[in-house]
Amino acid sequence: MDLLNTLVEKGLRRELPSREEALAVLATSDDELLDVVAAAGKVRRQWFGRRVKLNYLVNLKSGLCPEDCSYCSQRLGSKAEILKYTWLKPDEASRAAAAGVAGGAKRVCLVASGRGPTDRDVERVSRTIGAIKEENADVEVCACLGLLSEGQAERLKAAGADAYNHNLNTSEATYGDITTTHTYADRVETVRHAQGAGLSACSGLIAGMGESDADLVDVVFGLRELDPDSVPVNFLIPFEGTPLADEWNLTPQRALRILAMVRFVCPDVEVRLAGGREVHLRTMQPLALHLVNSIFLGDYLTSEGQEGKADLDMIADAGFEVEGTDTTTLPGHRGGGCDSPCGSAPAPADGAEPAESAEPAVPDAASARTDLVTVRRRGAGTDLAPNA
């Protein structure tokens, strides 16, 4: 199909597709799904081969957040029965991180609930970064602590942090419907703080919150403009006890189309399959590896993922390989060590005709897989071994 051929050619040249082309990917039918995956897979392989980067989450402080993000089980007023605990000590966090590294993780993501860190929190996390690096010098450390104040990104960088994560989550136009205690602009500013300090920026989205195709395209184009090195794509985990508990809007097919659209818009960026993959992709997870080049290993912040060994088996069975610490993730033109051709600079959007808007298939209430939403009861903050 002409659309996919055009998108592959643009992706191989690192050209930005038009907004209409991105919308058209989301509007493709289930009958066209394998063609869409194959096309986006060509772009993925051009820039990342068959490598899969493994990331491991350590929840440093869980629950009791003063922000009101509707999707979050740690939000103000959440009735989700998640683990709640205050800051892990540096040695506790280092032990938790070591489990992920032993499982093959190349990056450890240190996350703490809250609006943003105090200076004392930054010092605490800095000590934790030092403890992790002392044990695993080659591991990448990404911090995710909320909104940053002036100078805090620089302090994290000086402590040894490699990256900072702060997701845009949804489009600017609908952001106020999801969160009222901070703004989309606040999030953009924090990503800019991280980039200004020399940290690798990690910023992504959450799909499945009731947004339109236009909202999805808007947030991905917003991310492209910010130009992070890594774009995590989360699929909403509808926790009981949160305002979005009844939002079951995704099918495996729609989730794959969303991932393909992100790959076409961000061809040479680390696209990470993040929270919710087990819940919404289910047995079609291996197909997603043809679109993304990065996943989380094991459990998430407040929910359990599939067993770490199952992740590794899935990668091997699908014909992919785990990326080692001796390999640079990003292609050469983004500061990595890849010798692939860099292509041309992004081109302006062309005059493609707008795609007809197709109503995505939405699961009915009876098919909602609430059984797959499992609250994390192991790992950080517990006495049980982590899943890695």
mmCIF file of C-alpha atoms in Angstrom:
data_model
loop_
_atom_site.group_PDB
_atom_site.id
_atom_site.type_symbol
_atom_site.label_atom_id
_atom_site.label_comp_id
_atom_site.label_asym_id
_atom_site.label_seq_id
_atom_site.Cartn_x
_atom_site.Cartn_y
_atom_site.Cartn_z
ATOM 1 C CA MET A 1 0.000 0.000 0.000
ATOM 2 C CA ASP A 2 1.299 3.419 -0.980
ATOM 3 C CA LEU A 3 0.976 4.862 2.541
ATOM 4 C CA LEU A 4 3.262 2.242 4.057
ATOM 5 C CA ASN A 5 5.829 2.463 1.267
ATOM 6 C CA THR A 6 5.968 6.227 1.772
ATOM 7 C CA LEU A 7 6.337 5.867 5.541
ATOM 8 C CA VAL A 8 9.135 3.313 5.203
ATOM 9 C CA GLU A 9 11.030 5.574 2.802
ATOM 10 C CA LYS A 10 10.624 8.527 5.156
ATOM 11 C CA GLY A 11 11.642 6.463 8.169
ATOM 12 C CA LEU A 12 14.820 5.270 6.482
ATOM 13 C CA ARG A 13 15.677 8.899 5.733
ATOM 14 C CA ARG A 14 14.588 10.140 9.192
ATOM 15 C CA GLU A 15 11.939 12.346 7.630
ATOM 16 C CA LEU A 16 8.919 13.364 9.674
ATOM 17 C CA PRO A 17 5.670 11.970 8.269
ATOM 18 C CA SER A 18 2.745 14.295 7.910
ATOM 19 C CA ARG A 19 0.115 14.417 10.611
ATOM 20 C CA GLU A 20 -2.362 12.935 8.112
ATOM 21 C CA GLU A 21 -0.059 9.988 7.461
ATOM 22 C CA ALA A 22 0.277 9.308 11.181
ATOM 23 C CA LEU A 23 -3.507 9.393 11.554
ATOM 24 C CA ALA A 24 -3.823 7.028 8.599
ATOM 25 C CA VAL A 25 -1.674 4.424 10.385
ATOM 26 C CA LEU A 26 -4.088 4.440 13.315
ATOM 27 C CA ALA A 27 -7.015 4.151 10.904
ATOM 28 C CA THR A 28 -5.751 1.007 9.151
ATOM 29 C CA SER A 29 -7.868 -2.104 9.495
ATOM 30 C CA ASP A 30 -7.072 -5.311 11.326
ATOM 31 C CA ASP A 31 -6.730 -6.996 7.923
ATOM 32 C CA GLU A 32 -3.819 -4.631 7.195
ATOM 33 C CA LEU A 33 -2.149 -5.058 10.584
ATOM 34 C CA LEU A 34 0.653 -7.412 9.551
ATOM 35 C CA ASP A 35 1.509 -5.118 6.645
ATOM 36 C CA VAL A 36 1.741 -2.187 9.078
ATOM 37 C CA VAL A 37 3.965 -4.163 11.469
ATOM 38 C CA ALA A 38 6.216 -5.331 8.633
ATOM 39 C CA ALA A 39 6.618 -1.785 7.312
ATOM 40 C CA ALA A 40 7.441 -0.257 10.697
ATOM 41 C CA GLY A 41 9.719 -3.241 11.343
ATOM 42 C CA LYS A 42 11.900 -2.230 8.392
ATOM 43 C CA VAL A 43 12.438 1.171 9.975
ATOM 44 C CA ARG A 44 13.162 -0.368 13.377
ATOM 45 C CA ARG A 45 15.767 -2.729 11.893
ATOM 46 C CA GLN A 46 17.445 0.060 9.924
ATOM 47 C CA TRP A 47 18.354 1.967 13.082
ATOM 48 C CA PHE A 48 18.465 -0.751 15.767
ATOM 49 C CA GLY A 49 18.944 -4.094 14.048
ATOM 50 C CA ARG A 50 17.460 -6.934 16.095
ATOM 51 C CA ARG A 51 18.667 -5.636 19.455
ATOM 52 C CA VAL A 52 16.325 -5.259 22.445
ATOM 53 C CA LYS A 53 17.384 -3.059 25.336
ATOM 54 C CA LEU A 54 16.228 -4.205 28.777
ATOM 55 C CA ASN A 55 15.300 -1.678 31.459
ATOM 56 C CA TYR A 56 14.501 -2.357 35.110
ATOM 57 C CA LEU A 57 12.317 -0.260 37.408
ATOM 58 C CA VAL A 58 13.053 0.369 41.077
ATOM 59 C CA ASN A 59 10.251 2.184 42.892
ATOM 60 C CA LEU A 60 12.150 4.197 45.499
ATOM 61 C CA LYS A 61 9.033 5.616 47.186
ATOM 62 C CA SER A 62 5.565 4.241 46.582
ATOM 63 C CA GLY A 63 2.141 5.842 46.970
ATOM 64 C CA LEU A 64 0.852 8.926 48.793
ATOM 65 C CA CYS A 65 1.483 11.325 45.909
ATOM 66 C CA PRO A 66 -0.108 14.800 46.218
ATOM 67 C CA GLU A 67 -0.765 15.036 42.452
ATOM 68 C CA ASP A 68 -4.135 14.013 40.977
ATOM 69 C CA CYS A 69 -3.116 12.249 37.738
ATOM 70 C CA SER A 70 -6.223 10.213 36.918
ATOM 71 C CA TYR A 71 -4.323 7.236 35.487
ATOM 72 C CA CYS A 72 -2.057 6.714 38.493
ATOM 73 C CA SER A 73 -2.552 4.231 41.319
ATOM 74 C CA GLN A 74 -0.300 6.396 43.533
ATOM 75 C CA ARG A 75 -2.372 9.568 43.042
ATOM 76 C CA LEU A 76 -3.995 11.761 45.653
ATOM 77 C CA GLY A 77 -7.142 9.977 46.807
ATOM 78 C CA SER A 78 -6.305 6.665 45.135
ATOM 79 C CA LYS A 79 -8.112 3.712 46.654
ATOM 80 C CA ALA A 80 -5.963 1.201 44.794
ATOM 81 C CA GLU A 81 -4.537 -1.289 47.282
ATOM 82 C CA ILE A 82 -0.919 -0.802 46.271
ATOM 83 C CA LEU A 83 2.261 -0.986 48.325
ATOM 84 C CA LYS A 84 2.926 2.239 50.204
ATOM 85 C CA TYR A 85 6.343 2.987 51.655
ATOM 86 C CA THR A 86 8.741 5.867 52.075
ATOM 87 C CA TRP A 87 12.231 6.191 50.578
ATOM 88 C CA LEU A 88 14.341 3.065 50.190
ATOM 89 C CA LYS A 89 17.826 3.390 51.632
ATOM 90 C CA PRO A 90 20.636 3.528 49.042
ATOM 91 C CA ASP A 91 21.795 0.004 49.844
ATOM 92 C CA GLU A 92 18.225 -1.337 49.552
ATOM 93 C CA ALA A 93 17.784 0.350 46.179
ATOM 94 C CA SER A 94 21.158 -0.931 45.015
ATOM 95 C CA ARG A 95 20.201 -4.518 45.905
ATOM 96 C CA ALA A 96 16.924 -4.135 44.031
ATOM 97 C CA ALA A 97 18.758 -2.744 41.006
ATOM 98 C CA ALA A 98 21.268 -5.597 41.100
ATOM 99 C CA ALA A 99 18.459 -8.098 40.552
ATOM 100 C CA GLY A 100 17.514 -6.369 37.323
ATOM 101 C CA VAL A 101 21.106 -6.123 36.142
ATOM 102 C CA ALA A 102 21.594 -9.830 36.850
ATOM 103 C CA GLY A 103 18.535 -10.488 34.670
ATOM 104 C CA GLY A 104 20.101 -8.648 31.749
ATOM 105 C CA ALA A 105 18.961 -5.060 32.274
ATOM 106 C CA LYS A 106 21.200 -2.406 30.772
ATOM 107 C CA ARG A 107 19.388 0.526 32.377
ATOM 108 C CA VAL A 108 17.999 0.930 35.903
ATOM 109 C CA CYS A 109 15.164 3.432 36.290
ATOM 110 C CA LEU A 110 14.866 4.979 39.752
ATOM 111 C CA VAL A 111 11.338 6.284 40.296
ATOM 112 C CA ALA A 112 9.770 8.104 43.234
ATOM 113 C CA SER A 113 6.187 9.261 43.639
ATOM 114 C CA GLY A 114 5.551 12.936 44.301
ATOM 115 C CA ARG A 115 5.236 16.285 42.563
ATOM 116 C CA GLY A 116 8.983 16.730 42.438
ATOM 117 C CA PRO A 117 12.075 16.234 44.585
ATOM 118 C CA THR A 118 13.261 18.489 47.368
ATOM 119 C CA ASP A 119 16.966 19.251 47.485
ATOM 120 C CA ARG A 120 17.235 16.669 50.257
ATOM 121 C CA ASP A 121 15.552 14.124 47.971
ATOM 122 C CA VAL A 122 18.053 14.895 45.211
ATOM 123 C CA GLU A 123 20.879 14.263 47.668
ATOM 124 C CA ARG A 124 19.267 10.983 48.723
ATOM 125 C CA VAL A 125 18.880 9.838 45.116
ATOM 126 C CA SER A 126 22.442 10.957 44.362
ATOM 127 C CA ARG A 127 23.714 8.616 47.073
ATOM 128 C CA THR A 128 21.584 5.830 45.607
ATOM 129 C CA ILE A 129 23.025 6.418 42.138
ATOM 130 C CA GLY A 130 26.514 6.237 43.628
ATOM 131 C CA ALA A 131 25.727 2.953 45.368
ATOM 132 C CA ILE A 132 24.398 1.410 42.147
ATOM 133 C CA LYS A 133 27.324 2.601 40.046
ATOM 134 C CA GLU A 134 29.801 1.315 42.623
ATOM 135 C CA GLU A 135 28.421 -2.200 42.176
ATOM 136 C CA ASN A 136 27.644 -1.992 38.445
ATOM 137 C CA ALA A 137 29.788 0.669 36.807
ATOM 138 C CA ASP A 138 28.515 0.003 33.283
ATOM 139 C CA VAL A 139 24.800 0.172 34.039
ATOM 140 C CA GLU A 140 22.857 3.220 32.883
ATOM 141 C CA VAL A 141 20.849 4.996 35.578
ATOM 142 C CA CYS A 142 17.743 7.000 34.753
ATOM 143 C CA ALA A 143 15.992 9.067 37.430
ATOM 144 C CA CYS A 144 12.260 9.796 37.406
ATOM 145 C CA LEU A 145 11.396 12.065 40.318
ATOM 146 C CA GLY A 146 8.735 14.399 38.946
ATOM 147 C CA LEU A 147 9.032 18.094 38.170
ATOM 148 C CA LEU A 148 12.571 19.446 38.507
ATOM 149 C CA SER A 149 13.558 22.799 39.958
ATOM 150 C CA GLU A 150 16.440 24.901 38.688
ATOM 151 C CA GLY A 151 19.795 23.206 39.240
ATOM 152 C CA GLN A 152 18.450 19.797 40.268
ATOM 153 C CA ALA A 153 19.119 18.150 36.908
ATOM 154 C CA GLU A 154 22.726 19.322 37.094
ATOM 155 C CA ARG A 155 23.105 17.761 40.535
ATOM 156 C CA LEU A 156 21.731 14.438 39.312
ATOM 157 C CA LYS A 157 24.081 14.531 36.342
ATOM 158 C CA ALA A 158 27.045 15.223 38.636
ATOM 159 C CA ALA A 159 26.008 12.264 40.801
ATOM 160 C CA GLY A 160 26.294 9.930 37.823
ATOM 161 C CA ALA A 161 22.758 9.843 36.403
ATOM 162 C CA ASP A 162 22.723 9.151 32.680
ATOM 163 C CA ALA A 163 19.112 10.031 31.896
ATOM 164 C CA TYR A 164 15.954 11.609 33.249
ATOM 165 C CA ASN A 165 12.418 10.426 32.561
ATOM 166 C CA HIS A 166 9.393 12.692 32.550
ATOM 167 C CA ASN A 167 6.505 11.699 30.290
ATOM 168 C CA LEU A 168 4.167 14.073 28.487
ATOM 169 C CA ASN A 169 1.504 11.335 28.751
ATOM 170 C CA THR A 170 -1.223 12.895 26.603
ATOM 171 C CA SER A 171 -1.865 15.806 24.269
ATOM 172 C CA GLU A 172 -1.677 19.384 25.465
ATOM 173 C CA ALA A 173 -5.328 19.920 24.507
ATOM 174 C CA THR A 174 -6.595 17.144 26.797
ATOM 175 C CA TYR A 175 -3.975 17.353 29.546
ATOM 176 C CA GLY A 176 -6.279 19.261 31.898
ATOM 177 C CA ASP A 177 -8.834 16.448 31.702
ATOM 178 C CA ILE A 178 -6.268 14.008 33.100
ATOM 179 C CA THR A 179 -4.370 16.150 35.630
ATOM 180 C CA THR A 180 -5.196 19.463 37.297
ATOM 181 C CA THR A 181 -2.332 19.871 39.779
ATOM 182 C CA HIS A 182 0.283 20.650 37.139
ATOM 183 C CA THR A 183 0.310 21.413 33.407
ATOM 184 C CA TYR A 184 1.598 20.022 30.157
ATOM 185 C CA ALA A 185 3.940 23.023 30.000
ATOM 186 C CA ASP A 186 5.377 22.051 33.407
ATOM 187 C CA ARG A 187 6.281 18.663 32.002
ATOM 188 C CA VAL A 188 7.876 20.115 28.887
ATOM 189 C CA GLU A 189 9.944 22.442 31.075
ATOM 190 C CA THR A 190 11.281 19.539 33.132
ATOM 191 C CA VAL A 191 12.347 17.643 29.999
ATOM 192 C CA ARG A 192 14.140 20.801 28.868
ATOM 193 C CA HIS A 193 15.862 21.088 32.271
ATOM 194 C CA ALA A 194 17.149 17.527 31.876
ATOM 195 C CA GLN A 195 18.419 18.139 28.358
ATOM 196 C CA GLY A 196 20.061 21.404 29.390
ATOM 197 C CA ALA A 197 22.002 19.559 32.093
ATOM 198 C CA GLY A 198 23.353 17.040 29.598
ATOM 199 C CA LEU A 199 21.069 14.194 30.704
ATOM 200 C CA SER A 200 19.609 11.906 28.061
ATOM 201 C CA ALA A 201 15.902 12.793 27.937
ATOM 202 C CA CYS A 202 13.326 10.024 28.247
ATOM 203 C CA SER A 203 9.718 11.104 27.638
ATOM 204 C CA GLY A 204 6.692 9.220 26.397
ATOM 205 C CA LEU A 205 2.967 8.734 26.558
ATOM 206 C CA ILE A 206 0.098 6.705 27.966
ATOM 207 C CA ALA A 207 -2.431 5.312 25.486
ATOM 208 C CA GLY A 208 -5.883 3.997 26.335
ATOM 209 C CA MET A 209 -7.176 6.821 28.538
ATOM 210 C CA GLY A 210 -10.109 7.579 26.245
ATOM 211 C CA GLU A 211 -8.124 9.870 23.968
ATOM 212 C CA SER A 212 -8.830 10.308 20.255
ATOM 213 C CA ASP A 213 -6.515 9.378 17.401
ATOM 214 C CA ALA A 214 -5.806 13.100 17.011
ATOM 215 C CA ASP A 215 -4.703 13.297 20.655
ATOM 216 C CA LEU A 216 -2.317 10.381 20.178
ATOM 217 C CA VAL A 217 -0.786 11.958 17.104
ATOM 218 C CA ASP A 218 -0.546 15.337 18.845
ATOM 219 C CA VAL A 219 1.385 13.985 21.819
ATOM 220 C CA VAL A 220 3.749 11.956 19.628
ATOM 221 C CA PHE A 221 4.433 14.988 17.441
ATOM 222 C CA GLY A 222 4.978 16.973 20.630
ATOM 223 C CA LEU A 223 7.538 14.398 21.691
ATOM 224 C CA ARG A 224 9.224 14.527 18.292
ATOM 225 C CA GLU A 225 9.574 18.295 18.731
ATOM 226 C CA LEU A 226 11.154 17.791 22.186
ATOM 227 C CA ASP A 227 13.484 15.203 20.627
ATOM 228 C CA PRO A 228 14.066 12.850 23.572
ATOM 229 C CA ASP A 229 16.437 9.937 23.090
ATOM 230 C CA SER A 230 13.889 7.486 24.482
ATOM 231 C CA VAL A 231 10.087 7.358 24.087
ATOM 232 C CA PRO A 232 8.314 4.933 26.431
ATOM 233 C CA VAL A 233 4.851 3.916 25.245
ATOM 234 C CA ASN A 234 2.637 2.936 28.166
ATOM 235 C CA PHE A 235 -0.805 1.390 27.842
ATOM 236 C CA LEU A 236 -3.171 2.352 30.633
ATOM 237 C CA ILE A 237 -3.418 -0.190 33.436
ATOM 238 C CA PRO A 238 -6.963 0.481 34.738
ATOM 239 C CA PHE A 239 -6.441 0.069 38.474
ATOM 240 C CA GLU A 240 -9.520 -0.376 40.625
ATOM 241 C CA GLY A 241 -9.702 2.657 42.915
ATOM 242 C CA THR A 242 -8.610 5.186 40.273
ATOM 243 C CA PRO A 243 -10.809 7.457 38.112
ATOM 244 C CA LEU A 244 -9.885 5.540 34.944
ATOM 245 C CA ALA A 245 -10.646 2.082 36.307
ATOM 246 C CA ASP A 246 -13.347 1.512 33.671
ATOM 247 C CA GLU A 247 -11.287 2.688 30.683
ATOM 248 C CA TRP A 248 -10.766 -0.511 28.719
ATOM 249 C CA ASN A 249 -10.321 1.008 25.261
ATOM 250 C CA LEU A 250 -7.517 -1.026 23.729
ATOM 251 C CA THR A 251 -7.322 -4.186 21.684
ATOM 252 C CA PRO A 252 -3.999 -5.880 20.915
ATOM 253 C CA GLN A 253 -4.398 -4.748 17.317
ATOM 254 C CA ARG A 254 -4.905 -1.094 18.260
ATOM 255 C CA ALA A 255 -1.927 -1.226 20.633
ATOM 256 C CA LEU A 256 0.267 -2.468 17.776
ATOM 257 C CA ARG A 257 -0.978 0.288 15.453
ATOM 258 C CA ILE A 258 -0.105 2.881 18.096
ATOM 259 C CA LEU A 259 3.411 1.468 18.434
ATOM 260 C CA ALA A 260 3.831 1.480 14.654
ATOM 261 C CA MET A 261 2.726 5.111 14.450
ATOM 262 C CA VAL A 262 5.246 6.082 17.127
ATOM 263 C CA ARG A 263 8.009 4.267 15.253
ATOM 264 C CA PHE A 264 7.203 6.064 11.999
ATOM 265 C CA VAL A 265 7.194 9.472 13.727
ATOM 266 C CA CYS A 266 10.306 8.688 15.801
ATOM 267 C CA PRO A 267 12.263 6.346 13.519
ATOM 268 C CA ASP A 268 15.740 6.598 15.082
ATOM 269 C CA VAL A 269 14.697 6.998 18.731
ATOM 270 C CA GLU A 270 14.631 4.294 21.391
ATOM 271 C CA VAL A 271 10.955 3.339 21.445
ATOM 272 C CA ARG A 272 10.239 1.439 24.643
ATOM 273 C CA LEU A 273 7.315 -0.889 25.245
ATOM 274 C CA ALA A 274 6.435 0.034 28.807
ATOM 275 C CA GLY A 275 3.631 -0.497 31.331
ATOM 276 C CA GLY A 276 0.489 -2.371 30.309
ATOM 277 C CA ARG A 277 1.962 -4.551 27.578
ATOM 278 C CA GLU A 278 0.920 -7.779 29.289
ATOM 279 C CA VAL A 279 -2.591 -6.461 29.933
ATOM 280 C CA HIS A 280 -3.334 -5.167 26.443
ATOM 281 C CA LEU A 281 -1.015 -6.977 23.986
ATOM 282 C CA ARG A 282 -1.224 -10.297 25.781
ATOM 283 C CA THR A 283 -0.190 -13.150 23.430
ATOM 284 C CA MET A 284 0.686 -10.628 20.693
ATOM 285 C CA GLN A 285 3.605 -9.160 22.644
ATOM 286 C CA PRO A 286 6.232 -10.791 20.368
ATOM 287 C CA LEU A 287 4.878 -8.844 17.374
ATOM 288 C CA ALA A 288 5.606 -5.620 19.231
ATOM 289 C CA LEU A 289 9.315 -6.442 19.226
ATOM 290 C CA HIS A 290 9.289 -5.711 15.498
ATOM 291 C CA LEU A 291 8.252 -2.134 16.354
ATOM 292 C CA VAL A 292 10.059 -1.294 19.596
ATOM 293 C CA ASN A 293 13.709 -1.780 20.499
ATOM 294 C CA SER A 294 13.377 -1.562 24.273
ATOM 295 C CA ILE A 295 11.185 -3.074 27.014
ATOM 296 C CA PHE A 296 10.958 -3.193 30.797
ATOM 297 C CA LEU A 297 12.086 -6.435 32.379
ATOM 298 C CA GLY A 298 9.883 -7.913 35.087
ATOM 299 C CA ASP A 299 7.585 -5.809 37.268
ATOM 300 C CA TYR A 300 6.486 -2.177 37.074
ATOM 301 C CA LEU A 301 6.002 0.449 39.784
ATOM 302 C CA THR A 302 2.818 -0.828 41.412
ATOM 303 C CA SER A 303 1.802 -3.724 39.155
ATOM 304 C CA GLU A 304 3.384 -7.052 38.336
ATOM 305 C CA GLY A 305 4.654 -7.897 34.870
ATOM 306 C CA GLN A 306 5.260 -11.306 33.387
ATOM 307 C CA GLU A 307 8.178 -13.296 34.735
ATOM 308 C CA GLY A 308 11.600 -12.045 33.721
ATOM 309 C CA LYS A 309 12.500 -15.433 32.230
ATOM 310 C CA ALA A 310 9.385 -15.261 30.063
ATOM 311 C CA ASP A 311 10.558 -11.879 28.757
ATOM 312 C CA LEU A 312 13.966 -13.314 27.852
ATOM 313 C CA ASP A 313 12.409 -16.403 26.241
ATOM 314 C CA MET A 314 10.052 -14.204 24.216
ATOM 315 C CA ILE A 315 12.947 -12.124 22.895
ATOM 316 C CA ALA A 316 14.952 -15.201 21.911
ATOM 317 C CA ASP A 317 12.000 -17.067 20.391
ATOM 318 C CA ALA A 318 11.099 -14.034 18.255
ATOM 319 C CA GLY A 319 14.633 -13.971 16.820
ATOM 320 C CA PHE A 320 15.886 -10.912 18.689
ATOM 321 C CA GLU A 321 18.855 -10.496 21.021
ATOM 322 C CA VAL A 322 19.376 -8.675 24.300
ATOM 323 C CA GLU A 323 21.506 -5.563 23.926
ATOM 324 C CA GLY A 324 24.696 -5.691 25.973
ATOM 325 C CA THR A 325 26.327 -2.934 28.004
ATOM 326 C CA ASP A 326 29.136 -2.842 25.445
ATOM 327 C CA THR A 327 26.721 -1.699 22.720
ATOM 328 C CA THR A 328 25.523 1.868 22.245
ATOM 329 C CA THR A 329 21.755 1.955 21.923
ATOM 330 C CA LEU A 330 21.312 4.975 19.664
ATOM 331 C CA PRO A 331 22.589 5.262 16.092
ATOM 332 C CA GLY A 332 25.670 7.353 15.418
ATOM 333 C CA HIS A 333 23.984 10.589 14.418
ATOM 334 C CA ARG A 334 22.252 10.667 17.820
ATOM 335 C CA GLY A 335 25.521 10.299 19.691
ATOM 336 C CA GLY A 336 25.744 6.516 19.511
ATOM 337 C CA GLY A 337 28.313 4.303 17.863
ATOM 338 C CA CYS A 338 26.303 2.884 14.964
ATOM 339 C CA ASP A 339 27.788 3.106 11.467
ATOM 340 C CA SER A 340 24.395 3.063 9.737
ATOM 341 C CA PRO A 341 23.715 5.875 7.263
ATOM 342 C CA CYS A 342 22.336 8.914 9.007
ATOM 343 C CA GLY A 343 19.901 9.963 6.306
ATOM 344 C CA SER A 344 18.741 13.509 5.765
ATOM 345 C CA ALA A 345 17.323 16.027 8.175
ATOM 346 C CA PRO A 346 13.575 15.811 8.884
ATOM 347 C CA ALA A 347 11.514 17.202 6.030
ATOM 348 C CA PRO A 348 8.435 19.367 6.445
ATOM 349 C CA ALA A 349 5.096 17.624 6.341
ATOM 350 C CA ASP A 350 3.902 16.971 2.816
ATOM 351 C CA GLY A 351 0.460 17.561 1.415
ATOM 352 C CA ALA A 352 -0.988 14.117 1.929
ATOM 353 C CA GLU A 353 -4.728 13.875 1.940
ATOM 354 C CA PRO A 354 -6.286 13.532 5.394
ATOM 355 C CA ALA A 355 -7.210 9.971 6.248
ATOM 356 C CA GLU A 356 -10.791 9.103 6.891
ATOM 357 C CA SER A 357 -11.297 8.683 10.603
ATOM 358 C CA ALA A 358 -12.103 5.106 11.496
ATOM 359 C CA GLU A 359 -13.662 4.193 14.786
ATOM 360 C CA PRO A 360 -11.188 1.877 16.563
ATOM 361 C CA ALA A 361 -12.459 -1.438 17.810
ATOM 362 C CA VAL A 362 -13.182 -1.110 21.512
ATOM 363 C CA PRO A 363 -13.529 -4.129 23.798
ATOM 364 C CA ASP A 364 -16.919 -4.528 25.380
ATOM 365 C CA ALA A 365 -17.198 -4.559 29.171
ATOM 366 C CA ALA A 366 -17.383 -8.345 29.271
ATOM 367 C CA SER A 367 -13.982 -8.694 27.589
ATOM 368 C CA ALA A 368 -12.079 -6.365 29.947
ATOM 369 C CA ARG A 369 -9.137 -8.387 31.293
ATOM 370 C CA THR A 370 -9.274 -7.208 34.889
ATOM 371 C CA ASP A 371 -7.658 -10.516 35.887
ATOM 372 C CA LEU A 372 -4.408 -9.340 34.299
ATOM 373 C CA VAL A 373 -4.102 -6.275 36.547
ATOM 374 C CA THR A 374 -2.058 -7.602 39.459
ATOM 375 C CA VAL A 375 -0.829 -5.302 42.209
ATOM 376 C CA ARG A 376 2.888 -5.698 42.878
ATOM 377 C CA ARG A 377 3.547 -7.526 46.161
ATOM 378 C CA ARG A 378 7.206 -8.431 45.658
ATOM 379 C CA GLY A 379 10.518 -6.690 45.144
ATOM 380 C CA ALA A 380 11.236 -3.152 46.372
ATOM 381 C CA GLY A 381 9.435 -2.301 49.597
ATOM 382 C CA THR A 382 8.796 -5.970 50.479
ATOM 383 C CA ASP A 383 10.719 -8.920 51.888
ATOM 384 C CA LEU A 384 10.050 -11.014 48.779
ATOM 385 C CA ALA A 385 12.495 -11.562 45.940
ATOM 386 C CA PRO A 386 11.977 -9.265 42.932
ATOM 387 C CA ASN A 387 10.909 -10.445 39.520
ATOM 388 C CA ALA A 388 13.801 -10.001 37.101
#
